Coordinates of C-alpha atoms in Angstrom, one line a residue:
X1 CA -37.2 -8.5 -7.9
X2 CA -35.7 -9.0 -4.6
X3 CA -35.6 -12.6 -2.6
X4 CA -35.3 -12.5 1.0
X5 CA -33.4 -15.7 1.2
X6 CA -31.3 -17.6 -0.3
X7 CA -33.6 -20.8 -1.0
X8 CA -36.7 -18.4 -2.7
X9 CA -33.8 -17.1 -5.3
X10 CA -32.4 -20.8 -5.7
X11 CA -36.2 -21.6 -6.3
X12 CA -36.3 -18.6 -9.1
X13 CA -33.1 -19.8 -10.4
X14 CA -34.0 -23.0 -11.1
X15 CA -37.2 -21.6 -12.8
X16 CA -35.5 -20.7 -15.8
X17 CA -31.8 -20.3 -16.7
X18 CA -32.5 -17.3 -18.3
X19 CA -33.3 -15.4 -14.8
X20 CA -31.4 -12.1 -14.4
X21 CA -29.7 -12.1 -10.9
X22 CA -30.9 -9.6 -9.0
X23 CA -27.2 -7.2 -8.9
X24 CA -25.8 -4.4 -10.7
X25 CA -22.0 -4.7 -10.9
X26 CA -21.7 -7.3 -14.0
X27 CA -22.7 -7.9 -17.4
X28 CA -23.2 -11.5 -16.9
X29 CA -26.8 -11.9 -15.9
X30 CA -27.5 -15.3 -15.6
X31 CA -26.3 -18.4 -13.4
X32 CA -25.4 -20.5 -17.2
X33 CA -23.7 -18.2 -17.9
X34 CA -21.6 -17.5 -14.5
X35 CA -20.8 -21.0 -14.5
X36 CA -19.5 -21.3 -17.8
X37 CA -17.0 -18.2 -17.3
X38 CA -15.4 -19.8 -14.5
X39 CA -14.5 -22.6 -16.4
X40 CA -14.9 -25.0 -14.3
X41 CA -14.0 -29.3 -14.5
X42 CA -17.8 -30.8 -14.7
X43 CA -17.3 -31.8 -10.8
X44 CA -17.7 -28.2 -9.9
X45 CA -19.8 -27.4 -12.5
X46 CA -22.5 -29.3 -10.5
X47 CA -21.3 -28.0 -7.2
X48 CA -21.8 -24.4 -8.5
X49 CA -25.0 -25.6 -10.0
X50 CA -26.4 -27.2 -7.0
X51 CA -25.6 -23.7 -4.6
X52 CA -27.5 -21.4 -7.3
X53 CA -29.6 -23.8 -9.1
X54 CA -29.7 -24.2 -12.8
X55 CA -32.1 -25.8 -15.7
X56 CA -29.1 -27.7 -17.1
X57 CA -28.8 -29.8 -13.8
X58 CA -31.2 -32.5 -12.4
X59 CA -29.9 -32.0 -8.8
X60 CA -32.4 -31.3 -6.1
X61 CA -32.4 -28.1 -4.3
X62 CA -29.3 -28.2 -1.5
X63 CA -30.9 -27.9 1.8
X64 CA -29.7 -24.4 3.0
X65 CA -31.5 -23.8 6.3
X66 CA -31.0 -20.0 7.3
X67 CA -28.4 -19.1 5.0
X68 CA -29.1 -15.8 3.5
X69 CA -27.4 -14.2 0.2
X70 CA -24.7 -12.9 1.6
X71 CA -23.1 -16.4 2.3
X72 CA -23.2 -17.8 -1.1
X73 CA -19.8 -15.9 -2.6
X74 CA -18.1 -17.5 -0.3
X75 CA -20.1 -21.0 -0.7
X76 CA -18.9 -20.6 -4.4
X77 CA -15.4 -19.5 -3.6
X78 CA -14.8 -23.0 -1.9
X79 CA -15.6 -24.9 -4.7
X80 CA -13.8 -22.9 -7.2
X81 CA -10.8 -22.6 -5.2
X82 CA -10.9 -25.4 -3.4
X83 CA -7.6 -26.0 -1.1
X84 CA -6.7 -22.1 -1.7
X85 CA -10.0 -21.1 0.2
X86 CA -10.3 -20.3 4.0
X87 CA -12.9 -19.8 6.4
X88 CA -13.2 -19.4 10.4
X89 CA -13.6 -23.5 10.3
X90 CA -10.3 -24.0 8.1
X91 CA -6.6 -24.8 9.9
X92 CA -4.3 -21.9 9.1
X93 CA -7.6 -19.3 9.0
X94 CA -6.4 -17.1 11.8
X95 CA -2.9 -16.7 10.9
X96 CA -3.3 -15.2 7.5
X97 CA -6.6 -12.7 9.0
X98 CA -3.2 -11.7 11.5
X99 CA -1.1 -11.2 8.7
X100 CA -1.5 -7.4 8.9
X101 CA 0.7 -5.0 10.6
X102 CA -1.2 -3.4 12.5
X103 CA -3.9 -5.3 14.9
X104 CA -6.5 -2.5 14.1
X105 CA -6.8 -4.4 10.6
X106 CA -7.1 -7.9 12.0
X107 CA -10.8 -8.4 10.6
X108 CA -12.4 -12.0 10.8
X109 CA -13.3 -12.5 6.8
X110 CA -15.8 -14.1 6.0
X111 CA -14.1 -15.9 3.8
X112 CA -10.1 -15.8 2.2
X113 CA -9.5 -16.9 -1.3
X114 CA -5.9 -17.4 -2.3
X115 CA -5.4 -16.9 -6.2
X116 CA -2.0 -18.0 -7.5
X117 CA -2.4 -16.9 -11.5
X118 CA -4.0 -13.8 -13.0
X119 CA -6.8 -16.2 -14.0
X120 CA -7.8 -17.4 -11.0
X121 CA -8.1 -13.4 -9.9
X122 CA -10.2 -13.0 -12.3
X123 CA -12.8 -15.7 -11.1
X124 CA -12.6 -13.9 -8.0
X125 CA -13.5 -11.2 -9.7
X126 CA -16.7 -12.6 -11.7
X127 CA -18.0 -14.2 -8.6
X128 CA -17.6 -11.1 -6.5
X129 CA -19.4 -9.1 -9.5
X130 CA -22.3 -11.5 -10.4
X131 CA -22.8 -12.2 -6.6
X132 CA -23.0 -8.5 -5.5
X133 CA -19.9 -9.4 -2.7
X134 CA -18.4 -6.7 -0.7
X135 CA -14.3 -7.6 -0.8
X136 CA -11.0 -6.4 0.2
X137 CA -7.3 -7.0 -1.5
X138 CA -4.4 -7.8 0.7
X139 CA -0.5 -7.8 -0.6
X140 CA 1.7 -7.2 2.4
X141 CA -1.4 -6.0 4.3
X142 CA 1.3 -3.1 5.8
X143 CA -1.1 -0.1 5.4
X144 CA -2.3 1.0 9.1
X145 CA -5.5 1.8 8.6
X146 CA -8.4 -0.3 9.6
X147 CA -10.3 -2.0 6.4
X148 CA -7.7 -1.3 4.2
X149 CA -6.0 -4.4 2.9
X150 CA -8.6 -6.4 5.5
X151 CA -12.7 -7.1 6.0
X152 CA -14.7 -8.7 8.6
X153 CA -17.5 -10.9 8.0
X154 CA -19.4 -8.8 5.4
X155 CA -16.6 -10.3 2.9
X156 CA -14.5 -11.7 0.5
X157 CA -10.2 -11.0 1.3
X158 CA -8.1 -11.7 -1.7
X159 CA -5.1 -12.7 -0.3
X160 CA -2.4 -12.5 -2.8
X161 CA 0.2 -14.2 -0.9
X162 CA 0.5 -17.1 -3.0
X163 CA 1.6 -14.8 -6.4
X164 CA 5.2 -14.8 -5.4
X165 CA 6.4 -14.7 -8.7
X166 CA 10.0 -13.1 -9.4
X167 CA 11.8 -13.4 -12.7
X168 CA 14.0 -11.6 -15.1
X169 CA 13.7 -10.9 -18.7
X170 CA 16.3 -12.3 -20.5
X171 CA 18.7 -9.4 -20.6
X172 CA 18.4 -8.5 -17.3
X173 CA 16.8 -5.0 -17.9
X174 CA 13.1 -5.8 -16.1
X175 CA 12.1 -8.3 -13.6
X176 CA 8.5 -9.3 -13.0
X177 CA 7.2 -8.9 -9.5
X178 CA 3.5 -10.7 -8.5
X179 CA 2.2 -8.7 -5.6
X180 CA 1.9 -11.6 -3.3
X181 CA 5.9 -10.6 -2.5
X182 CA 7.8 -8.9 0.0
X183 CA 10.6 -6.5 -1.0
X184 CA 12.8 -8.2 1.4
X185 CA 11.9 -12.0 -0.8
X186 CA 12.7 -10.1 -4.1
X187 CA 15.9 -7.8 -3.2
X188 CA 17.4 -11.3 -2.1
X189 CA 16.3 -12.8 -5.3
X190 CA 17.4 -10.4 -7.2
X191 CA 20.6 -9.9 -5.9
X192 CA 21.5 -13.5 -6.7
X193 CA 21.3 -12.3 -10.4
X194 CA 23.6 -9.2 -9.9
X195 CA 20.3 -6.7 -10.1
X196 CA 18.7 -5.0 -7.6
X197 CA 15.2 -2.6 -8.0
X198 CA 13.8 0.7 -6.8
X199 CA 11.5 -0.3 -3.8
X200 CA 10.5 -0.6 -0.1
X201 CA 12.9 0.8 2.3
X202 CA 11.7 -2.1 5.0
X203 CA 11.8 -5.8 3.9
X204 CA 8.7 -6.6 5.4
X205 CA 6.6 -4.2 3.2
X206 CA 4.4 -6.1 0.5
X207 CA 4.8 -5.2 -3.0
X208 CA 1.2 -3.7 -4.4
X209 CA -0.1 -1.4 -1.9
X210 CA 3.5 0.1 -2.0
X211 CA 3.7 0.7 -5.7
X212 CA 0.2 1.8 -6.4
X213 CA 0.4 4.5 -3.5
X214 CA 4.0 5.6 -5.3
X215 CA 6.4 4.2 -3.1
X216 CA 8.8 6.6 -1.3
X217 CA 12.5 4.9 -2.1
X218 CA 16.1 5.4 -0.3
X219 CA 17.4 7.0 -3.3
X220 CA 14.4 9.2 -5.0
X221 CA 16.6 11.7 -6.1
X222 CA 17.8 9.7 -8.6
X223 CA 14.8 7.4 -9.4
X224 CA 11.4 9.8 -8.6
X225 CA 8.8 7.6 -6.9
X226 CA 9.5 3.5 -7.0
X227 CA 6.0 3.6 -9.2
X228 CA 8.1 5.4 -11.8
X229 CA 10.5 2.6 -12.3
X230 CA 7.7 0.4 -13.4
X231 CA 7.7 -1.0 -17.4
X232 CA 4.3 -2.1 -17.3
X233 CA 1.1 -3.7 -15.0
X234 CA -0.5 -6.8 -15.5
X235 CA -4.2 -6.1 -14.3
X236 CA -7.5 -7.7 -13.9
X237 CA -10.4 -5.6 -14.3
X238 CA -13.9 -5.4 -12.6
X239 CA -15.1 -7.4 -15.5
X240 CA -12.3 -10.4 -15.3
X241 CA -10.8 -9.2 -18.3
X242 CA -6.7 -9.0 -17.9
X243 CA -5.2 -6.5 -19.4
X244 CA -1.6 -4.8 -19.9
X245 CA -0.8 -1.1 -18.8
X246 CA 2.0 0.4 -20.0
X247 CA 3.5 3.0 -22.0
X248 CA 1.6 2.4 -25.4
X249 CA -1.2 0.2 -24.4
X250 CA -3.6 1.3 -21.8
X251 CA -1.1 4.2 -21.6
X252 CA -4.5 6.3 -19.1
X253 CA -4.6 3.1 -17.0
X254 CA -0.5 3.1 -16.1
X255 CA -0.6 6.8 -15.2
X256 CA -3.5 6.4 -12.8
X257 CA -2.0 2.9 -11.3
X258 CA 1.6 5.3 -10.6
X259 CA -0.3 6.7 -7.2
X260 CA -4.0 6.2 -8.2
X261 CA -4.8 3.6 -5.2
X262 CA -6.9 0.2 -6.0
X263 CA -8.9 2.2 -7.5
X264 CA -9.1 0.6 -11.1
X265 CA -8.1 -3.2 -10.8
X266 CA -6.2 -5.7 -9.0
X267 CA -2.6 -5.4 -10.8
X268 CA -1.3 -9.6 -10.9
X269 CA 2.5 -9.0 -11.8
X270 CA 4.2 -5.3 -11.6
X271 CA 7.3 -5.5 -14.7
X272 CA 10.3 -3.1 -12.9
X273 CA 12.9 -1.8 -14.7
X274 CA 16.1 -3.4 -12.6
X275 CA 19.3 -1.6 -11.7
X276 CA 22.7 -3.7 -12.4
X277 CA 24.1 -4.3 -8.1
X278 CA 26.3 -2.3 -7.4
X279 CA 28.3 -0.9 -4.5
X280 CA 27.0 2.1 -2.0
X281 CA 27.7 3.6 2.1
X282 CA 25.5 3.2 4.1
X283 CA 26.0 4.6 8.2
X284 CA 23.2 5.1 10.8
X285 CA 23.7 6.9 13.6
X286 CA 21.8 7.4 17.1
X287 CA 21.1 10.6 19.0
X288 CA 20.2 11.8 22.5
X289 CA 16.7 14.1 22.0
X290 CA 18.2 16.8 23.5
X291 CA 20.2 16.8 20.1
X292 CA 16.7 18.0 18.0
X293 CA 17.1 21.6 17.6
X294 CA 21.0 20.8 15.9
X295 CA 19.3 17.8 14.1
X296 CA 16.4 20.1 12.7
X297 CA 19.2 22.6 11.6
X298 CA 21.6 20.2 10.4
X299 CA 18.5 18.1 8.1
X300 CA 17.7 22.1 6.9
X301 CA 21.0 22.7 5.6
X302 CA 21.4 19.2 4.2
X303 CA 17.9 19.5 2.0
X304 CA 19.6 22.5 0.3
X305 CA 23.1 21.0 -0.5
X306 CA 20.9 17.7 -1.3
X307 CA 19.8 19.7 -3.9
X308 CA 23.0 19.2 -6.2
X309 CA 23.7 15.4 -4.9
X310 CA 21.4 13.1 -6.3
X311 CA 23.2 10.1 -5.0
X312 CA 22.4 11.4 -1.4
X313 CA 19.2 9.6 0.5
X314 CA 18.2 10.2 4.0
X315 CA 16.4 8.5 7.1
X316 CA 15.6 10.8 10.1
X317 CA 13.1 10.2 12.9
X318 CA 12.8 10.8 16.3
X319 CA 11.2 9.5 19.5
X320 CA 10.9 11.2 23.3
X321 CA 13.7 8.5 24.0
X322 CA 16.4 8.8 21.0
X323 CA 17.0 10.4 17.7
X324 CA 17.6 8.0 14.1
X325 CA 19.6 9.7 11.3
X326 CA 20.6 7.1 8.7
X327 CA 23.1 8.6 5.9
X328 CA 22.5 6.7 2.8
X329 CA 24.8 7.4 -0.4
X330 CA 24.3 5.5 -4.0
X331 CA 28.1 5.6 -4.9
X332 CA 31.1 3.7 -2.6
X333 CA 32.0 6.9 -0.6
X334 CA 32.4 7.0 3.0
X335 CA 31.1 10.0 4.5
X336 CA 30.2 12.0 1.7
X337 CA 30.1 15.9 2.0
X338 CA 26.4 15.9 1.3
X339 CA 26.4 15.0 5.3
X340 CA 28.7 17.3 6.5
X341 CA 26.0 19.3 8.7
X342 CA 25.3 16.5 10.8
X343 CA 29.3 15.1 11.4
X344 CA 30.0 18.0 14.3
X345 CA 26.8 16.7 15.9
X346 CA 28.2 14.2 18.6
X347 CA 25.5 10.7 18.6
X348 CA 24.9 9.0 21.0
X349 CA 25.2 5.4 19.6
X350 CA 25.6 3.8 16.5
X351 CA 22.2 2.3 15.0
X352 CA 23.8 0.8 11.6
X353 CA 28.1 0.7 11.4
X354 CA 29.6 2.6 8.4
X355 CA 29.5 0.1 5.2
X356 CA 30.4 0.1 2.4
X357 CA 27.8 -3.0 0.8
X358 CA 25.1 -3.2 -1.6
X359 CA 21.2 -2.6 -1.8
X360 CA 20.5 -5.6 0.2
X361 CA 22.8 -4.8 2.6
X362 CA 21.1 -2.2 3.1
X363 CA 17.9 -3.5 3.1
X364 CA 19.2 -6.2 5.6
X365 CA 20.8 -3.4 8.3
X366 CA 17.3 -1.2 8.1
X367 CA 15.1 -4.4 8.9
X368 CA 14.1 -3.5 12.0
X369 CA 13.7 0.0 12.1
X370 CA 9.6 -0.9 12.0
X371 CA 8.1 -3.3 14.5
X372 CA 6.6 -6.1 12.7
X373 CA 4.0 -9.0 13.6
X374 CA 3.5 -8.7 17.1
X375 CA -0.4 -7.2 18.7
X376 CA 0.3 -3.6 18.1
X377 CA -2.0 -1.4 16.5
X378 CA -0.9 1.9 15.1
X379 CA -2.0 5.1 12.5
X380 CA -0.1 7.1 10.6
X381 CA -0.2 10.9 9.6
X382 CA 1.0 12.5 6.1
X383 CA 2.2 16.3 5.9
X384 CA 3.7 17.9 3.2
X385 CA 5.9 21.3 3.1
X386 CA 8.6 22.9 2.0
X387 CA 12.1 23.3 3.8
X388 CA 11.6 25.7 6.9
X389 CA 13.4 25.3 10.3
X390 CA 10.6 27.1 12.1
X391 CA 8.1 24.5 10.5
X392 CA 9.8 21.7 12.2
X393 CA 10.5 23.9 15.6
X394 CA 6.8 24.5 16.0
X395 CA 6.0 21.2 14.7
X396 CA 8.0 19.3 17.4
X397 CA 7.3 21.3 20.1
X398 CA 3.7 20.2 19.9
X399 CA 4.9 16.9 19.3
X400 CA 6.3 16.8 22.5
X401 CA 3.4 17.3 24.3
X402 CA 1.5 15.2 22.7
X403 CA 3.5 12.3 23.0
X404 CA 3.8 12.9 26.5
X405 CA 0.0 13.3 26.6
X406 CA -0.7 9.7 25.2
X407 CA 2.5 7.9 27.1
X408 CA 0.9 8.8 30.0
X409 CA -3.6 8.5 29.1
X410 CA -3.2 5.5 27.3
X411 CA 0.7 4.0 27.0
X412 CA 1.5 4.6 23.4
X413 CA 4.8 6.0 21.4
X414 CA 4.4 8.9 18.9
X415 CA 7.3 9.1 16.7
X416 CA 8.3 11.9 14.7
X417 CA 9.6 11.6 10.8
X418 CA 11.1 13.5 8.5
X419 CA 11.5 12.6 4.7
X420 CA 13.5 14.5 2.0
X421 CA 12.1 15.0 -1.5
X422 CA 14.2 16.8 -3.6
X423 CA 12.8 18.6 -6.9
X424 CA 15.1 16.2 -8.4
X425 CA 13.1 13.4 -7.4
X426 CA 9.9 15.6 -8.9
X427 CA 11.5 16.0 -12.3
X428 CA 12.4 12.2 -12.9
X429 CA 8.7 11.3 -12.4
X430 CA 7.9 14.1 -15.3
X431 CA 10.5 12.5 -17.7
X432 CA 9.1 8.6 -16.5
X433 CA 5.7 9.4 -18.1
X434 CA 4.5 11.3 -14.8
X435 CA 1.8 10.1 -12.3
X436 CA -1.1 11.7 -10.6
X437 CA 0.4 12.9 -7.8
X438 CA 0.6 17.0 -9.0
X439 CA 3.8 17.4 -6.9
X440 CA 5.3 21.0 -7.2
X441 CA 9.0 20.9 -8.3
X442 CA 10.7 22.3 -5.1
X443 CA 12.8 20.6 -2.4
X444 CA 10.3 19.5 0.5
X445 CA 9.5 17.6 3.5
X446 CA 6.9 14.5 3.1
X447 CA 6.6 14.9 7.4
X448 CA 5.1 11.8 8.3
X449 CA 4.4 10.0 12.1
X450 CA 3.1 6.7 13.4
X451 CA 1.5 6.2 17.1
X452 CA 1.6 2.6 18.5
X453 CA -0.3 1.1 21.1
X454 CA -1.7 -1.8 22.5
X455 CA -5.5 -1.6 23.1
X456 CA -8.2 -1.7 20.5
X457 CA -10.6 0.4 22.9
X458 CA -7.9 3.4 22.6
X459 CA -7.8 3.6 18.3
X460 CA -10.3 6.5 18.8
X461 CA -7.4 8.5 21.0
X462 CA -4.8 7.3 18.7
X463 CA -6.3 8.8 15.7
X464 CA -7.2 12.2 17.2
X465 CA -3.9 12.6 18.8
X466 CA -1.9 11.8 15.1
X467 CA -4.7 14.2 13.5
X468 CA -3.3 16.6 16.2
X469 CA 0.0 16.3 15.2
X470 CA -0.9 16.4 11.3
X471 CA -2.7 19.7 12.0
X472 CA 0.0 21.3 13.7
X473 CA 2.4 20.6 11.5
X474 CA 0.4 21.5 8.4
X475 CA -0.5 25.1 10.5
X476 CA 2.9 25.6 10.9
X477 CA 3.7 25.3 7.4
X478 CA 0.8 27.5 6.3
X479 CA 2.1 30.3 9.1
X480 CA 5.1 30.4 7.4
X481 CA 4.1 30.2 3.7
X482 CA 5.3 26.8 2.9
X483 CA 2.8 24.5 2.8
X484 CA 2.1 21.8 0.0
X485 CA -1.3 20.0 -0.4
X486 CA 0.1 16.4 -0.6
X487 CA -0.9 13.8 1.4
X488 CA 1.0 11.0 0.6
X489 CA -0.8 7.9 0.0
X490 CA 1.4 5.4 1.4
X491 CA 1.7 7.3 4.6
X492 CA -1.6 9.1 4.8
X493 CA -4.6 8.1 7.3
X494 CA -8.4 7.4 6.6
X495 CA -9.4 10.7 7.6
X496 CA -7.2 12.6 5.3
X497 CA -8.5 13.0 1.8
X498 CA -5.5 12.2 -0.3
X499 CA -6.7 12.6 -3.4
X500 CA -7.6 16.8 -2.8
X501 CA -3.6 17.3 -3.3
X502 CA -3.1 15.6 -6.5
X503 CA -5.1 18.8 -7.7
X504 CA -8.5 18.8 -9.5
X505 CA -7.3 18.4 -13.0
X506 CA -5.9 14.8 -12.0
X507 CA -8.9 14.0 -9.9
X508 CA -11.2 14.6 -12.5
X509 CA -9.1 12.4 -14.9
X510 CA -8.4 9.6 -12.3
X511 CA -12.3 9.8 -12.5
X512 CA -12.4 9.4 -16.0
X513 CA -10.5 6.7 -16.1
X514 CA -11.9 4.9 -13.4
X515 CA -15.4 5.1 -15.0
X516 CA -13.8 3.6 -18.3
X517 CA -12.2 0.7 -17.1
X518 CA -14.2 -0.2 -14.3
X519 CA -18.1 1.1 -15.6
X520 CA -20.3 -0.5 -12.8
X521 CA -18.0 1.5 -10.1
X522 CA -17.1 -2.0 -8.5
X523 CA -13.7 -0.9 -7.0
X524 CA -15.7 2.2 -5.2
X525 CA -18.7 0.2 -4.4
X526 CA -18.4 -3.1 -3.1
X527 CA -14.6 -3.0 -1.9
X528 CA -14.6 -2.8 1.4
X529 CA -12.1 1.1 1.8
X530 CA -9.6 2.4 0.6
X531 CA -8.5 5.4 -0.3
X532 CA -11.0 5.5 -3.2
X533 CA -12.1 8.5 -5.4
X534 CA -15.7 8.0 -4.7
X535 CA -14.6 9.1 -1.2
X536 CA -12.3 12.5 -2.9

């Protein structure tokens, strides 16, 4: 049965205790026993009992005016969470809904619950099941796209900035991460106790989305995708149960989690293997744009002697205005040979001064390479391929024109990236337990590019005009028979169906394993997007 408000269900309700809730996504059926998993002090026991009505209380009905269904997770949410809940009437609401990077994800939730514990995740979890709520998870909240990591008023966000936790296991071998952290918070941390981990390349990226998309590192030659470096998950599932994935126990559920998405639970604490600090170079360089065809050739030629050098990381990216090339080595060498096709290439500045420093020095001198927290809205594109100098002369020739195209219809910046991934980096993740990814063993280019711009009425030009570019760029590599079907995940856009690279096989057992860990489909049905497999 149906109601079609809220006070005609609170009226069934308080019927009989035993009324099934009219939902599909839990096994807990009734309000007696909703309350009594959320473990509540007997203060809001009666405050959860006076909002849905129960047999075991002599309250009278509240008086709830218009309020229809859809309001009453969040009615419960403030009781159960109490100083860690926000709505549009709370001090402090607006700042965390702005939190995102990108202003095309600055959604007015209805409501923002702030867990702290794995516990109180999983309450989240059991009211947004029994009560049928649509919700979204936020980390970092540094993916572009719009609704993911964000939700307007038809939801629940779980913000999960207050599960800062960063520790190390006695011996100094793992450290436990809770999602709510930015890499910047734990490379400092860390550092402090003489280790360092594989993660973000920009401090400002939040932990979970990161890992569970893969995580492209500085040095994946030597460490495969950051989501291989991790021992184990802590996880809540769909049905509030928390669970351990890792090698031996759950060992389907910590594949899928390396590169599956939020696809099968909200993951509470990530336990990374740690690296012991030690000391690397570091250079960045600037270059003139007229520079691009000797850049192209020199990143060519470095991809292929890359090859042999698994201490050697790269960042290169350019712009209408100036080229980027940052020369990152994992050993105390200045000027490795690894970089020797760029060093008769005369820049044009210096970005980031020749160092010879540790991780978080690193992490410190790239800070601002990505604009952070001010009204800009932005997408993102993901291309795959391998090495081919006519690839990226094609490529950036269209690139050109359209970033001249949207400078001048609509003001915004199209930048231009490339990203080495050596086969290297593709064997370590086979020897780390692998992940879903399907990556073909060969040295490639994970292209990616970003647009920025200001106004929310241009996000339909934006995304066309990065489509444009991804299309181009995948042509290319297809014209010239190098073309790969990734789609990175942490780079990728909404219209780009990441999960059609990882290759059948690993879709169908993503499935699998979503459907056995999560068996009413609550991470594909009520959370909010995503890139989620009942979109593949």
């Amino acid at each position: 049965m149906l109601y079609s408000d809220a006070a005609t269900l609170l009226i069934a309700l308080v019927a009989t205790c035993e009324v099934v809730y009219a939902q599909t996504y839990s096994s807990v059926t009734t309000v007696k026993q909703f309350i009594s998993q959320l473990n509540l002090n007997s203060s809001q026991h009666k405050s959860i009992g006076d909002i849905l009505g129960s047999t075991e209380l002599t309250s009278n009905l509240p008086v709830l005016g218009e309020l229809t269904i859809s309001a009453l997770p969040c009615l419960v949410s403030r009781v159960v969470f109490g100083a860690s809940y926000l709505d549009s009437s709370s001090p402090g609401y607006q700042d965390r809904v702005n939190v995102n990077w990108s202003g095309a994800c600055w959604k007015d939730a209805k409501c923002i619950v702030r867990p702290s514990t794995a516990t109180e995740v999983a309450k989240a979890m059991l009211i947004i099941t029994f009560l049928g709520a649509n919700f979204a998870i936020r980390s970092g909240g540094h993916n572009p796209n719009p609704g993911f990591g964000s939700i307007g008023e038809s939801g629940i966000l779980i913000d999960m900035v207050n599960m800062n936790e960063i520790t190390l296991a006695s011996d100094g071998s793992v450290a436990s991460v809770g999602p709510g952290n930015r890499f910047g918070a734990v490379f400092a941390k860390l550092n402090e106790l003489n280790r360092t981990l594989v993660g973000g390349r920009i401090e400002d990226v939040g932990v979970g989305g990161y890992y569970l998309g893969g995580g492209m590192a500085f040095f994946s030659s030597m460490y495969g995708l950051a989501a291989d470096s991790i021992q184990n998950f802590q996880v809540v599932l769909s049905d509030s149960s928390i669970v351990n994935a890792n090698a031996t126990s759950n060992a389907d559920l910590f594949w899928a989690l390396k590169g599956g998405g939020s696809n099968f639970g909200v993951v509470t604490r990530y336990d990374i293997k740690t690296i012991p600090v030690e000391e690397i170079w570091f250079e960045a360089l600037l270059y003139d744009p007229s520079q691009s065809e000797k850049l192209f050739q020199a990143v060519v030629e470095y991809a292929t002697v890359a090859e042999s050098d698994t201490a050697a990381g790269l960042v290169f990216n350019l712009t209408p205005d100036a080229g980027l090339v940052g020369f990152i080595y994992n050993k105390p060498i200045v000027r490795p040979a690894v970089y020797q096709p760029f060093y008769n290439i005369t820049p044009s500045g210096v970005y980031v001064n020749s160092k010879v420093g540790t991780w978080l020095d690193l992490a410190n001198a790239f800070a601002d390479t990505t604009p952070l927290h001010d009204e800009s809205r932005f997408m993102i594109v993901s291309i795959a391929h391998e090495w081919s100098l006519p690839v990226l002369q094609d490529s950036y020739a269209t690139y050109l024109n359209l970033s001249a195209q949207v400078a001048r219809e609509f003001n915004a910046t199209l930048a231009y990236g490339v990203q080495p991934y050596s086969s290297a980096a593709v064997r370590h993740s086979s020897t780390a337990g692998g992940n879903p990814l399907g990556l073909k063993p060969v040295a490639q280019n994970w292209f990616t590019s970003t647009i920025q711009y200001a106004e929310a009425a241009d996000d339909e030009r934006a995304i066309n005009a990065i489509q444009a570019l991804g299309r181009a760029v995948a042509s290319a590599s297809r014209k010239y028979g190098v073309d790969l079907p990734l789609h990175f995940m942490n780079d990728a856009n909404y219209k780009q169906n990441v999960f059609a690279g990882y290759g059948s096989v690993n879709v169908q057992r993503l499935r699998r394993i979503s459907r056995q860990y999560d068996p009413f489909q609550v991470f594909q049905n009520l959370q909010n997007d995503g890139f989620l497999l009942s979109k593949a």
